[in-house]
Structure formats: structure tokens, C-alpha cells
Amino acid sequence: MPRTLDETVDYDENERTIFVENQQLAELADCTRSWVTQAANNDWLVEGMPVAKWMVQDRYGRCRGFDVPESVLEGLQQSSTR
């Protein structure tokens, strides 16, 4: 199924990003680390987040974390405290 605009989180492409490790993003999104990595590798959405765009890889092509826009990270942190 193709991605639609209303399924994707809203953020500014030029806003400041914060590096988040795989496990931390998985915990904030309430899913497993392997799911986040698999979604990033296959360009799937995780809770509406285009993690493939944010993925940071090491020199061997392995996913090491994500450069998450600050507004999205703040929203995840707020929702996880509830």
C-alpha cells in the first residue's frame, strides 16, 4: 500500500535533528528494535515516521541510529510519559 500524506508525521525538513539510537527510538515508538531497523531498511513507516529518511548508517551500511527532527522527538517523548 503506498504511503499517503495523512499517514506521515508532520515536520519541517530543515529543522534541527537529534541523533537517537535504534533502541531508544524503538522504546519511544513502542515497538521492537528489529522492527525499527527493518522498517528503515525497507522504507516503511513506523508510527507514521519515515525512518528510512532519518537513518544513520556506519561505513558497512548497518543502521546505527536516526537523525530525528526535534519536534518529532519531543512529541514522542511527551506521548511516552503518558
PDB file of N, CA, C and O in Angstrom:
ATOM      1  N   MET A   1       0.848  -1.173   0.000  1.00  0.00           N
ATOM      2  CA  MET A   1       0.000   0.000   0.000  1.00  0.00           C
ATOM      3  C   MET A   1       0.894   1.238   0.000  1.00  0.00           C
ATOM      4  O   MET A   1       1.798   1.344   0.818  1.00  0.00           O
ATOM      5  N   PRO A   2       0.662   2.177  -0.896  1.00  0.00           N
ATOM      6  CA  PRO A   2       1.508   3.371  -0.939  1.00  0.00           C
ATOM      7  C   PRO A   2       1.278   4.280   0.272  1.00  0.00           C
ATOM      8  O   PRO A   2       0.211   4.278   0.872  1.00  0.00           O
ATOM      9  N   ARG A   3       2.274   5.016   0.579  1.00  0.00           N
ATOM     10  CA  ARG A   3       2.235   5.963   1.680  1.00  0.00           C
ATOM     11  C   ARG A   3       1.387   7.169   1.285  1.00  0.00           C
ATOM     12  O   ARG A   3       1.446   7.639   0.167  1.00  0.00           O
ATOM     13  N   THR A   4       0.592   7.664   2.190  1.00  0.00           N
ATOM     14  CA  THR A   4      -0.182   8.875   1.929  1.00  0.00           C
ATOM     15  C   THR A   4       0.206   9.952   2.922  1.00  0.00           C
ATOM     16  O   THR A   4       0.701   9.658   4.010  1.00  0.00           O
ATOM     17  N   LEU A   5      -0.033  11.175   2.555  1.00  0.00           N
ATOM     18  CA  LEU A   5       0.389  12.308   3.371  1.00  0.00           C
ATOM     19  C   LEU A   5      -0.201  12.253   4.776  1.00  0.00           C
ATOM     20  O   LEU A   5       0.474  12.556   5.738  1.00  0.00           O
ATOM     21  N   ASP A   6      -1.462  11.852   4.914  1.00  0.00           N
ATOM     22  CA  ASP A   6      -2.080  11.865   6.235  1.00  0.00           C
ATOM     23  C   ASP A   6      -1.558  10.772   7.169  1.00  0.00           C
ATOM     24  O   ASP A   6      -1.823  10.790   8.350  1.00  0.00           O
ATOM     25  N   GLU A   7      -0.782   9.807   6.641  1.00  0.00           N
ATOM     26  CA  GLU A   7      -0.202   8.769   7.489  1.00  0.00           C
ATOM     27  C   GLU A   7       1.164   9.171   8.029  1.00  0.00           C
ATOM     28  O   GLU A   7       1.712   8.508   8.887  1.00  0.00           O
ATOM     29  N   THR A   8       1.756  10.224   7.503  1.00  0.00           N
ATOM     30  CA  THR A   8       3.119  10.600   7.846  1.00  0.00           C
ATOM     31  C   THR A   8       3.120  11.756   8.839  1.00  0.00           C
ATOM     32  O   THR A   8       2.327  12.681   8.711  1.00  0.00           O
ATOM     33  N   VAL A   9       4.015  11.697   9.825  1.00  0.00           N
ATOM     34  CA  VAL A   9       4.122  12.778  10.796  1.00  0.00           C
ATOM     35  C   VAL A   9       4.514  14.074  10.088  1.00  0.00           C
ATOM     36  O   VAL A   9       5.193  14.058   9.067  1.00  0.00           O
ATOM     37  N   ASP A  10       4.095  15.175  10.642  1.00  0.00           N
ATOM     38  CA  ASP A  10       4.364  16.481  10.061  1.00  0.00           C
ATOM     39  C   ASP A  10       5.609  17.075  10.714  1.00  0.00           C
ATOM     40  O   ASP A  10       5.682  17.182  11.933  1.00  0.00           O
ATOM     41  N   TYR A  11       6.593  17.417   9.889  1.00  0.00           N
ATOM     42  CA  TYR A  11       7.817  18.041  10.388  1.00  0.00           C
ATOM     43  C   TYR A  11       8.429  18.869   9.269  1.00  0.00           C
ATOM     44  O   TYR A  11       8.117  18.686   8.095  1.00  0.00           O
ATOM     45  N   ASP A  12       9.290  19.787   9.648  1.00  0.00           N
ATOM     46  CA  ASP A  12       9.986  20.639   8.683  1.00  0.00           C
ATOM     47  C   ASP A  12      11.292  19.952   8.296  1.00  0.00           C
ATOM     48  O   ASP A  12      12.098  19.597   9.150  1.00  0.00           O
ATOM     49  N   GLU A  13      11.502  19.754   7.003  1.00  0.00           N
ATOM     50  CA  GLU A  13      12.705  19.078   6.506  1.00  0.00           C
ATOM     51  C   GLU A  13      13.993  19.773   6.944  1.00  0.00           C
ATOM     52  O   GLU A  13      15.045  19.146   7.026  1.00  0.00           O
ATOM     53  N   ASN A  14      13.921  21.076   7.230  1.00  0.00           N
ATOM     54  CA  ASN A  14      15.118  21.854   7.566  1.00  0.00           C
ATOM     55  C   ASN A  14      15.322  22.061   9.061  1.00  0.00           C
ATOM     56  O   ASN A  14      16.250  22.748   9.454  1.00  0.00           O
ATOM     57  N   GLU A  15      14.457  21.485   9.877  1.00  0.00           N
ATOM     58  CA  GLU A  15      14.610  21.706  11.312  1.00  0.00           C
ATOM     59  C   GLU A  15      15.767  20.897  11.880  1.00  0.00           C
ATOM     60  O   GLU A  15      16.241  19.936  11.270  1.00  0.00           O
ATOM     61  N   ARG A  16      16.224  21.300  13.034  1.00  0.00           N
ATOM     62  CA  ARG A  16      17.348  20.654  13.713  1.00  0.00           C
ATOM     63  C   ARG A  16      16.994  19.200  14.024  1.00  0.00           C
ATOM     64  O   ARG A  16      15.868  18.884  14.389  1.00  0.00           O
ATOM     65  N   THR A  17      17.975  18.316  13.888  1.00  0.00           N
ATOM     66  CA  THR A  17      17.758  16.909  14.207  1.00  0.00           C
ATOM     67  C   THR A  17      18.602  16.498  15.400  1.00  0.00           C
ATOM     68  O   THR A  17      19.611  17.127  15.711  1.00  0.00           O
ATOM     69  N   ILE A  18      18.171  15.445  16.053  1.00  0.00           N
ATOM     70  CA  ILE A  18      18.875  14.895  17.207  1.00  0.00           C
ATOM     71  C   ILE A  18      19.115  13.418  16.934  1.00  0.00           C
ATOM     72  O   ILE A  18      18.192  12.695  16.539  1.00  0.00           O
ATOM     73  N   PHE A  19      20.348  12.963  17.141  1.00  0.00           N
ATOM     74  CA  PHE A  19      20.670  11.557  16.922  1.00  0.00           C
ATOM     75  C   PHE A  19      20.065  10.712  18.034  1.00  0.00           C
ATOM     76  O   PHE A  19      20.223  11.002  19.213  1.00  0.00           O
ATOM     77  N   VAL A  20      19.369   9.657  17.621  1.00  0.00           N
ATOM     78  CA  VAL A  20      18.729   8.730  18.560  1.00  0.00           C
ATOM     79  C   VAL A  20      19.142   7.320  18.157  1.00  0.00           C
ATOM     80  O   VAL A  20      19.054   6.957  16.979  1.00  0.00           O
ATOM     81  N   GLU A  21      19.573   6.526  19.112  1.00  0.00           N
ATOM     82  CA  GLU A  21      19.958   5.145  18.816  1.00  0.00           C
ATOM     83  C   GLU A  21      18.713   4.299  18.557  1.00  0.00           C
ATOM     84  O   GLU A  21      17.602   4.658  18.961  1.00  0.00           O
ATOM     85  N   ASN A  22      18.924   3.175  17.883  1.00  0.00           N
ATOM     86  CA  ASN A  22      17.823   2.286  17.494  1.00  0.00           C
ATOM     87  C   ASN A  22      16.934   1.916  18.675  1.00  0.00           C
ATOM     88  O   ASN A  22      15.707   1.994  18.587  1.00  0.00           O
ATOM     89  N   GLN A  23      17.543   1.481  19.765  1.00  0.00           N
ATOM     90  CA  GLN A  23      16.779   1.024  20.918  1.00  0.00           C
ATOM     91  C   GLN A  23      15.938   2.144  21.519  1.00  0.00           C
ATOM     92  O   GLN A  23      14.793   1.931  21.902  1.00  0.00           O
ATOM     93  N   GLN A  24      16.493   3.337  21.598  1.00  0.00           N
ATOM     94  CA  GLN A  24      15.751   4.460  22.168  1.00  0.00           C
ATOM     95  C   GLN A  24      14.539   4.809  21.306  1.00  0.00           C
ATOM     96  O   GLN A  24      13.448   5.028  21.828  1.00  0.00           O
ATOM     97  N   LEU A  25      14.716   4.835  19.980  1.00  0.00           N
ATOM     98  CA  LEU A  25      13.587   5.131  19.099  1.00  0.00           C
ATOM     99  C   LEU A  25      12.532   4.033  19.198  1.00  0.00           C
ATOM    100  O   LEU A  25      11.332   4.322  19.230  1.00  0.00           O
ATOM    101  N   ALA A  26      12.962   2.792  19.285  1.00  0.00           N
ATOM    102  CA  ALA A  26      12.022   1.680  19.422  1.00  0.00           C
ATOM    103  C   ALA A  26      11.194   1.815  20.700  1.00  0.00           C
ATOM    104  O   ALA A  26       9.971   1.613  20.682  1.00  0.00           O
ATOM    105  N   GLU A  27      11.840   2.162  21.794  1.00  0.00           N
ATOM    106  CA  GLU A  27      11.122   2.325  23.054  1.00  0.00           C
ATOM    107  C   GLU A  27      10.129   3.474  22.981  1.00  0.00           C
ATOM    108  O   GLU A  27       9.005   3.355  23.457  1.00  0.00           O
ATOM    109  N   LEU A  28      10.538   4.582  22.371  1.00  0.00           N
ATOM    110  CA  LEU A  28       9.643   5.732  22.252  1.00  0.00           C
ATOM    111  C   LEU A  28       8.454   5.444  21.332  1.00  0.00           C
ATOM    112  O   LEU A  28       7.353   5.936  21.558  1.00  0.00           O
ATOM    113  N   ALA A  29       8.682   4.633  20.306  1.00  0.00           N
ATOM    114  CA  ALA A  29       7.614   4.296  19.354  1.00  0.00           C
ATOM    115  C   ALA A  29       6.824   3.058  19.790  1.00  0.00           C
ATOM    116  O   ALA A  29       5.898   2.649  19.108  1.00  0.00           O
ATOM    117  N   ASP A  30       7.213   2.473  20.917  1.00  0.00           N
ATOM    118  CA  ASP A  30       6.555   1.300  21.476  1.00  0.00           C
ATOM    119  C   ASP A  30       6.557   0.122  20.498  1.00  0.00           C
ATOM    120  O   ASP A  30       5.519  -0.461  20.184  1.00  0.00           O
ATOM    121  N   CYS A  31       7.746  -0.185  19.997  1.00  0.00           N
ATOM    122  CA  CYS A  31       7.926  -1.339  19.125  1.00  0.00           C
ATOM    123  C   CYS A  31       9.321  -1.912  19.374  1.00  0.00           C
ATOM    124  O   CYS A  31      10.058  -1.408  20.206  1.00  0.00           O
ATOM    125  N   THR A  32       9.667  -2.957  18.652  1.00  0.00           N
ATOM    126  CA  THR A  32      10.964  -3.593  18.878  1.00  0.00           C
ATOM    127  C   THR A  32      12.061  -2.915  18.050  1.00  0.00           C
ATOM    128  O   THR A  32      11.788  -2.291  17.021  1.00  0.00           O
ATOM    129  N   ARG A  33      13.266  -3.100  18.506  1.00  0.00           N
ATOM    130  CA  ARG A  33      14.434  -2.549  17.807  1.00  0.00           C
ATOM    131  C   ARG A  33      14.553  -3.143  16.410  1.00  0.00           C
ATOM    132  O   ARG A  33      14.845  -2.448  15.443  1.00  0.00           O
ATOM    133  N   SER A  34      14.297  -4.432  16.293  1.00  0.00           N
ATOM    134  CA  SER A  34      14.409  -5.081  14.983  1.00  0.00           C
ATOM    135  C   SER A  34      13.355  -4.563  14.011  1.00  0.00           C
ATOM    136  O   SER A  34      13.619  -4.441  12.818  1.00  0.00           O
ATOM    137  N   TRP A  35      12.164  -4.241  14.516  1.00  0.00           N
ATOM    138  CA  TRP A  35      11.124  -3.694  13.642  1.00  0.00           C
ATOM    139  C   TRP A  35      11.535  -2.322  13.111  1.00  0.00           C
ATOM    140  O   TRP A  35      11.367  -2.028  11.930  1.00  0.00           O
ATOM    141  N   VAL A  36      12.092  -1.484  13.953  1.00  0.00           N
ATOM    142  CA  VAL A  36      12.531  -0.156  13.526  1.00  0.00           C
ATOM    143  C   VAL A  36      13.617  -0.283  12.452  1.00  0.00           C
ATOM    144  O   VAL A  36      13.574   0.399  11.430  1.00  0.00           O
ATOM    145  N   THR A  37      14.577  -1.174  12.665  1.00  0.00           N
ATOM    146  CA  THR A  37      15.649  -1.362  11.693  1.00  0.00           C
ATOM    147  C   THR A  37      15.117  -1.930  10.387  1.00  0.00           C
ATOM    148  O   THR A  37      15.494  -1.481   9.304  1.00  0.00           O
ATOM    149  N   GLN A  38      14.232  -2.907  10.469  1.00  0.00           N
ATOM    150  CA  GLN A  38      13.646  -3.497   9.268  1.00  0.00           C
ATOM    151  C   GLN A  38      12.833  -2.457   8.503  1.00  0.00           C
ATOM    152  O   GLN A  38      12.895  -2.388   7.272  1.00  0.00           O
ATOM    153  N   ALA A  39      12.082  -1.644   9.206  1.00  0.00           N
ATOM    154  CA  ALA A  39      11.289  -0.597   8.563  1.00  0.00           C
ATOM    155  C   ALA A  39      12.192   0.416   7.863  1.00  0.00           C
ATOM    156  O   ALA A  39      11.899   0.857   6.745  1.00  0.00           O
ATOM    157  N   ALA A  40      13.286   0.772   8.502  1.00  0.00           N
ATOM    158  CA  ALA A  40      14.226   1.724   7.895  1.00  0.00           C
ATOM    159  C   ALA A  40      14.843   1.143   6.627  1.00  0.00           C
ATOM    160  O   ALA A  40      14.978   1.839   5.623  1.00  0.00           O
ATOM    161  N   ASN A  41      15.206  -0.133   6.669  1.00  0.00           N
ATOM    162  CA  ASN A  41      15.828  -0.775   5.511  1.00  0.00           C
ATOM    163  C   ASN A  41      14.866  -0.956   4.343  1.00  0.00           C
ATOM    164  O   ASN A  41      15.290  -1.011   3.195  1.00  0.00           O
ATOM    165  N   ASN A  42      13.568  -1.060   4.636  1.00  0.00           N
ATOM    166  CA  ASN A  42      12.572  -1.304   3.598  1.00  0.00           C
ATOM    167  C   ASN A  42      11.713  -0.084   3.272  1.00  0.00           C
ATOM    168  O   ASN A  42      10.749  -0.206   2.521  1.00  0.00           O
ATOM    169  N   ASP A  43      12.047   1.066   3.855  1.00  0.00           N
ATOM    170  CA  ASP A  43      11.312   2.314   3.635  1.00  0.00           C
ATOM    171  C   ASP A  43       9.848   2.206   4.048  1.00  0.00           C
ATOM    172  O   ASP A  43       8.945   2.646   3.351  1.00  0.00           O
ATOM    173  N   TRP A  44       9.616   1.579   5.215  1.00  0.00           N
ATOM    174  CA  TRP A  44       8.285   1.505   5.792  1.00  0.00           C
ATOM    175  C   TRP A  44       8.143   2.596   6.845  1.00  0.00           C
ATOM    176  O   TRP A  44       9.133   3.098   7.386  1.00  0.00           O
ATOM    177  N   LEU A  45       6.916   2.941   7.159  1.00  0.00           N
ATOM    178  CA  LEU A  45       6.643   3.904   8.226  1.00  0.00           C
ATOM    179  C   LEU A  45       6.598   3.181   9.573  1.00  0.00           C
ATOM    180  O   LEU A  45       6.128   2.058   9.668  1.00  0.00           O
ATOM    181  N   VAL A  46       7.073   3.861  10.599  1.00  0.00           N
ATOM    182  CA  VAL A  46       6.945   3.388  11.978  1.00  0.00           C
ATOM    183  C   VAL A  46       6.137   4.449  12.711  1.00  0.00           C
ATOM    184  O   VAL A  46       6.617   5.563  12.919  1.00  0.00           O
ATOM    185  N   GLU A  47       4.908   4.106  13.054  1.00  0.00           N
ATOM    186  CA  GLU A  47       4.017   5.065  13.707  1.00  0.00           C
ATOM    187  C   GLU A  47       3.943   6.383  12.927  1.00  0.00           C
ATOM    188  O   GLU A  47       3.952   7.467  13.506  1.00  0.00           O
ATOM    189  N   GLY A  48       3.936   6.277  11.612  1.00  0.00           N
ATOM    190  CA  GLY A  48       3.845   7.455  10.753  1.00  0.00           C
ATOM    191  C   GLY A  48       5.165   8.154  10.482  1.00  0.00           C
ATOM    192  O   GLY A  48       5.200   9.151   9.775  1.00  0.00           O
ATOM    193  N   MET A  49       6.247   7.631  11.020  1.00  0.00           N
ATOM    194  CA  MET A  49       7.552   8.266  10.857  1.00  0.00           C
ATOM    195  C   MET A  49       8.326   7.636   9.702  1.00  0.00           C
ATOM    196  O   MET A  49       8.502   6.416   9.680  1.00  0.00           O
ATOM    197  N   PRO A  50       8.828   8.446   8.774  1.00  0.00           N
ATOM    198  CA  PRO A  50       9.623   7.923   7.660  1.00  0.00           C
ATOM    199  C   PRO A  50      11.065   7.664   8.094  1.00  0.00           C
ATOM    200  O   PRO A  50      11.988   8.405   7.752  1.00  0.00           O
ATOM    201  N   VAL A  51      11.264   6.601   8.860  1.00  0.00           N
ATOM    202  CA  VAL A  51      12.570   6.338   9.475  1.00  0.00           C
ATOM    203  C   VAL A  51      13.685   6.113   8.455  1.00  0.00           C
ATOM    204  O   VAL A  51      14.852   6.359   8.762  1.00  0.00           O
ATOM    205  N   ALA A  52      13.346   5.671   7.255  1.00  0.00           N
ATOM    206  CA  ALA A  52      14.381   5.459   6.231  1.00  0.00           C
ATOM    207  C   ALA A  52      15.059   6.780   5.873  1.00  0.00           C
ATOM    208  O   ALA A  52      16.263   6.809   5.604  1.00  0.00           O
ATOM    209  N   LYS A  53      14.314   7.869   5.898  1.00  0.00           N
ATOM    210  CA  LYS A  53      14.894   9.188   5.601  1.00  0.00           C
ATOM    211  C   LYS A  53      15.836   9.644   6.700  1.00  0.00           C
ATOM    212  O   LYS A  53      16.738  10.426   6.464  1.00  0.00           O
ATOM    213  N   TRP A  54      15.613   9.183   7.896  1.00  0.00           N
ATOM    214  CA  TRP A  54      16.375   9.647   9.057  1.00  0.00           C
ATOM    215  C   TRP A  54      17.516   8.704   9.431  1.00  0.00           C
ATOM    216  O   TRP A  54      18.317   9.012  10.317  1.00  0.00           O
ATOM    217  N   MET A  55      17.607   7.550   8.791  1.00  0.00           N
ATOM    218  CA  MET A  55      18.573   6.523   9.174  1.00  0.00           C
ATOM    219  C   MET A  55      20.020   7.006   9.031  1.00  0.00           C
ATOM    220  O   MET A  55      20.379   7.667   8.060  1.00  0.00           O
ATOM    221  N   VAL A  56      20.836   6.654  10.020  1.00  0.00           N
ATOM    222  CA  VAL A  56      22.274   6.909  10.007  1.00  0.00           C
ATOM    223  C   VAL A  56      22.954   5.547   9.965  1.00  0.00           C
ATOM    224  O   VAL A  56      22.702   4.689  10.813  1.00  0.00           O
ATOM    225  N   GLN A  57      23.795   5.347   8.958  1.00  0.00           N
ATOM    226  CA  GLN A  57      24.474   4.068   8.782  1.00  0.00           C
ATOM    227  C   GLN A  57      25.962   4.200   9.079  1.00  0.00           C
ATOM    228  O   GLN A  57      26.533   5.271   8.925  1.00  0.00           O
ATOM    229  N   ASP A  58      26.552   3.077   9.479  1.00  0.00           N
ATOM    230  CA  ASP A  58      28.004   3.065   9.618  1.00  0.00           C
ATOM    231  C   ASP A  58      28.620   2.796   8.248  1.00  0.00           C
ATOM    232  O   ASP A  58      27.913   2.659   7.251  1.00  0.00           O
ATOM    233  N   ARG A  59      29.924   2.701   8.186  1.00  0.00           N
ATOM    234  CA  ARG A  59      30.584   2.544   6.892  1.00  0.00           C
ATOM    235  C   ARG A  59      30.311   1.197   6.239  1.00  0.00           C
ATOM    236  O   ARG A  59      30.606   0.999   5.072  1.00  0.00           O
ATOM    237  N   TYR A  60      29.734   0.269   6.977  1.00  0.00           N
ATOM    238  CA  TYR A  60      29.386  -1.040   6.423  1.00  0.00           C
ATOM    239  C   TYR A  60      27.914  -1.122   6.000  1.00  0.00           C
ATOM    240  O   TYR A  60      27.450  -2.167   5.590  1.00  0.00           O
ATOM    241  N   GLY A  61      27.193  -0.021   6.145  1.00  0.00           N
ATOM    242  CA  GLY A  61      25.785   0.020   5.747  1.00  0.00           C
ATOM    243  C   GLY A  61      24.799  -0.446   6.801  1.00  0.00           C
ATOM    244  O   GLY A  61      23.621  -0.595   6.523  1.00  0.00           O
ATOM    245  N   ARG A  62      25.286  -0.650   8.027  1.00  0.00           N
ATOM    246  CA  ARG A  62      24.399  -1.069   9.112  1.00  0.00           C
ATOM    247  C   ARG A  62      23.771   0.148   9.768  1.00  0.00           C
ATOM    248  O   ARG A  62      24.423   1.171   9.971  1.00  0.00           O
ATOM    249  N   CYS A  63      22.516   0.004  10.119  1.00  0.00           N
ATOM    250  CA  CYS A  63      21.780   1.089  10.775  1.00  0.00           C
ATOM    251  C   CYS A  63      22.290   1.259  12.200  1.00  0.00           C
ATOM    252  O   CYS A  63      22.267   0.337  13.002  1.00  0.00           O
ATOM    253  N   ARG A  64      22.772   2.453  12.526  1.00  0.00           N
ATOM    254  CA  ARG A  64      23.293   2.751  13.869  1.00  0.00           C
ATOM    255  C   ARG A  64      22.372   3.641  14.680  1.00  0.00           C
ATOM    256  O   ARG A  64      22.520   3.764  15.886  1.00  0.00           O
ATOM    257  N   GLY A  65      21.437   4.296  14.007  1.00  0.00           N
ATOM    258  CA  GLY A  65      20.522   5.181  14.699  1.00  0.00           C
ATOM    259  C   GLY A  65      19.818   6.068  13.692  1.00  0.00           C
ATOM    260  O   GLY A  65      19.840   5.803  12.485  1.00  0.00           O
ATOM    261  N   PHE A  66      19.226   7.140  14.214  1.00  0.00           N
ATOM    262  CA  PHE A  66      18.415   8.009  13.380  1.00  0.00           C
ATOM    263  C   PHE A  66      18.612   9.468  13.764  1.00  0.00           C
ATOM    264  O   PHE A  66      18.717   9.790  14.941  1.00  0.00           O
ATOM    265  N   ASP A  67      18.651  10.331  12.760  1.00  0.00           N
ATOM    266  CA  ASP A  67      18.642  11.773  12.989  1.00  0.00           C
ATOM    267  C   ASP A  67      17.182  12.214  12.941  1.00  0.00           C
ATOM    268  O   ASP A  67      16.628  12.482  11.874  1.00  0.00           O
ATOM    269  N   VAL A  68      16.553  12.243  14.101  1.00  0.00           N
ATOM    270  CA  VAL A  68      15.125  12.517  14.217  1.00  0.00           C
ATOM    271  C   VAL A  68      14.908  14.021  14.375  1.00  0.00           C
ATOM    272  O   VAL A  68      15.592  14.660  15.184  1.00  0.00           O
ATOM    273  N   PRO A  69      13.971  14.604  13.618  1.00  0.00           N
ATOM    274  CA  PRO A  69      13.666  16.025  13.798  1.00  0.00           C
ATOM    275  C   PRO A  69      13.265  16.304  15.246  1.00  0.00           C
ATOM    276  O   PRO A  69      12.566  15.499  15.878  1.00  0.00           O
ATOM    277  N   GLU A  70      13.705  17.430  15.736  1.00  0.00           N
ATOM    278  CA  GLU A  70      13.497  17.783  17.138  1.00  0.00           C
ATOM    279  C   GLU A  70      12.018  17.774  17.532  1.00  0.00           C
ATOM    280  O   GLU A  70      11.660  17.264  18.590  1.00  0.00           O
ATOM    281  N   SER A  71      11.146  18.303  16.685  1.00  0.00           N
ATOM    282  CA  SER A  71       9.717  18.365  17.018  1.00  0.00           C
ATOM    283  C   SER A  71       9.109  16.966  17.128  1.00  0.00           C
ATOM    284  O   SER A  71       8.266  16.713  17.988  1.00  0.00           O
ATOM    285  N   VAL A  72       9.545  16.052  16.281  1.00  0.00           N
ATOM    286  CA  VAL A  72       9.037  14.682  16.326  1.00  0.00           C
ATOM    287  C   VAL A  72       9.518  13.990  17.598  1.00  0.00           C
ATOM    288  O   VAL A  72       8.744  13.315  18.283  1.00  0.00           O
ATOM    289  N   LEU A  73      10.776  14.171  17.935  1.00  0.00           N
ATOM    290  CA  LEU A  73      11.329  13.568  19.148  1.00  0.00           C
ATOM    291  C   LEU A  73      10.620  14.094  20.395  1.00  0.00           C
ATOM    292  O   LEU A  73      10.278  13.326  21.291  1.00  0.00           O
ATOM    293  N   GLU A  74      10.363  15.390  20.437  1.00  0.00           N
ATOM    294  CA  GLU A  74       9.644  15.966  21.582  1.00  0.00           C
ATOM    295  C   GLU A  74       8.254  15.359  21.701  1.00  0.00           C
ATOM    296  O   GLU A  74       7.797  15.038  22.797  1.00  0.00           O
ATOM    297  N   GLY A  75       7.569  15.197  20.573  1.00  0.00           N
ATOM    298  CA  GLY A  75       6.237  14.586  20.584  1.00  0.00           C
ATOM    299  C   GLY A  75       6.273  13.149  21.067  1.00  0.00           C
ATOM    300  O   GLY A  75       5.411  12.720  21.840  1.00  0.00           O
ATOM    301  N   LEU A  76       7.276  12.388  20.636  1.00  0.00           N
ATOM    302  CA  LEU A  76       7.414  11.010  21.090  1.00  0.00           C
ATOM    303  C   LEU A  76       7.686  10.940  22.587  1.00  0.00           C
ATOM    304  O   LEU A  76       7.128  10.097  23.295  1.00  0.00           O
ATOM    305  N   GLN A  77       8.542  11.824  23.064  1.00  0.00           N
ATOM    306  CA  GLN A  77       8.871  11.821  24.489  1.00  0.00           C
ATOM    307  C   GLN A  77       7.661  12.193  25.334  1.00  0.00           C
ATOM    308  O   GLN A  77       7.428  11.619  26.384  1.00  0.00           O
ATOM    309  N   GLN A  78       6.878  13.158  24.858  1.00  0.00           N
ATOM    310  CA  GLN A  78       5.668  13.548  25.598  1.00  0.00           C
ATOM    311  C   GLN A  78       4.646  12.432  25.623  1.00  0.00           C
ATOM    312  O   GLN A  78       4.014  12.177  26.639  1.00  0.00           O
ATOM    313  N   SER A  79       4.468  11.758  24.493  1.00  0.00           N
ATOM    314  CA  SER A  79       3.465  10.688  24.436  1.00  0.00           C
ATOM    315  C   SER A  79       3.891   9.463  25.229  1.00  0.00           C
ATOM    316  O   SER A  79       3.056   8.727  25.726  1.00  0.00           O
ATOM    317  N   SER A  80       5.192   9.232  25.350  1.00  0.00           N
ATOM    318  CA  SER A  80       5.657   8.059  26.096  1.00  0.00           C
ATOM    319  C   SER A  80       5.558   8.254  27.600  1.00  0.00           C
ATOM    320  O   SER A  80       5.544   7.278  28.351  1.00  0.00           O
ATOM    321  N   THR A  81       5.460   9.490  28.063  1.00  0.00           N
ATOM    322  CA  THR A  81       5.338   9.730  29.508  1.00  0.00           C
ATOM    323  C   THR A  81       3.893   9.590  29.974  1.00  0.00           C
ATOM    324  O   THR A  81       3.646   9.519  31.165  1.00  0.00           O
ATOM    325  N   ARG A  82       2.973   9.515  29.062  1.00  0.00           N
ATOM    326  CA  ARG A  82       1.550   9.388  29.435  1.00  0.00           C
ATOM    327  C   ARG A  82       1.144   7.984  29.671  1.00  0.00           C
ATOM    328  O   ARG A  82       1.577   7.026  29.317  1.00  0.00           O
TER     329      ARG A  82
END
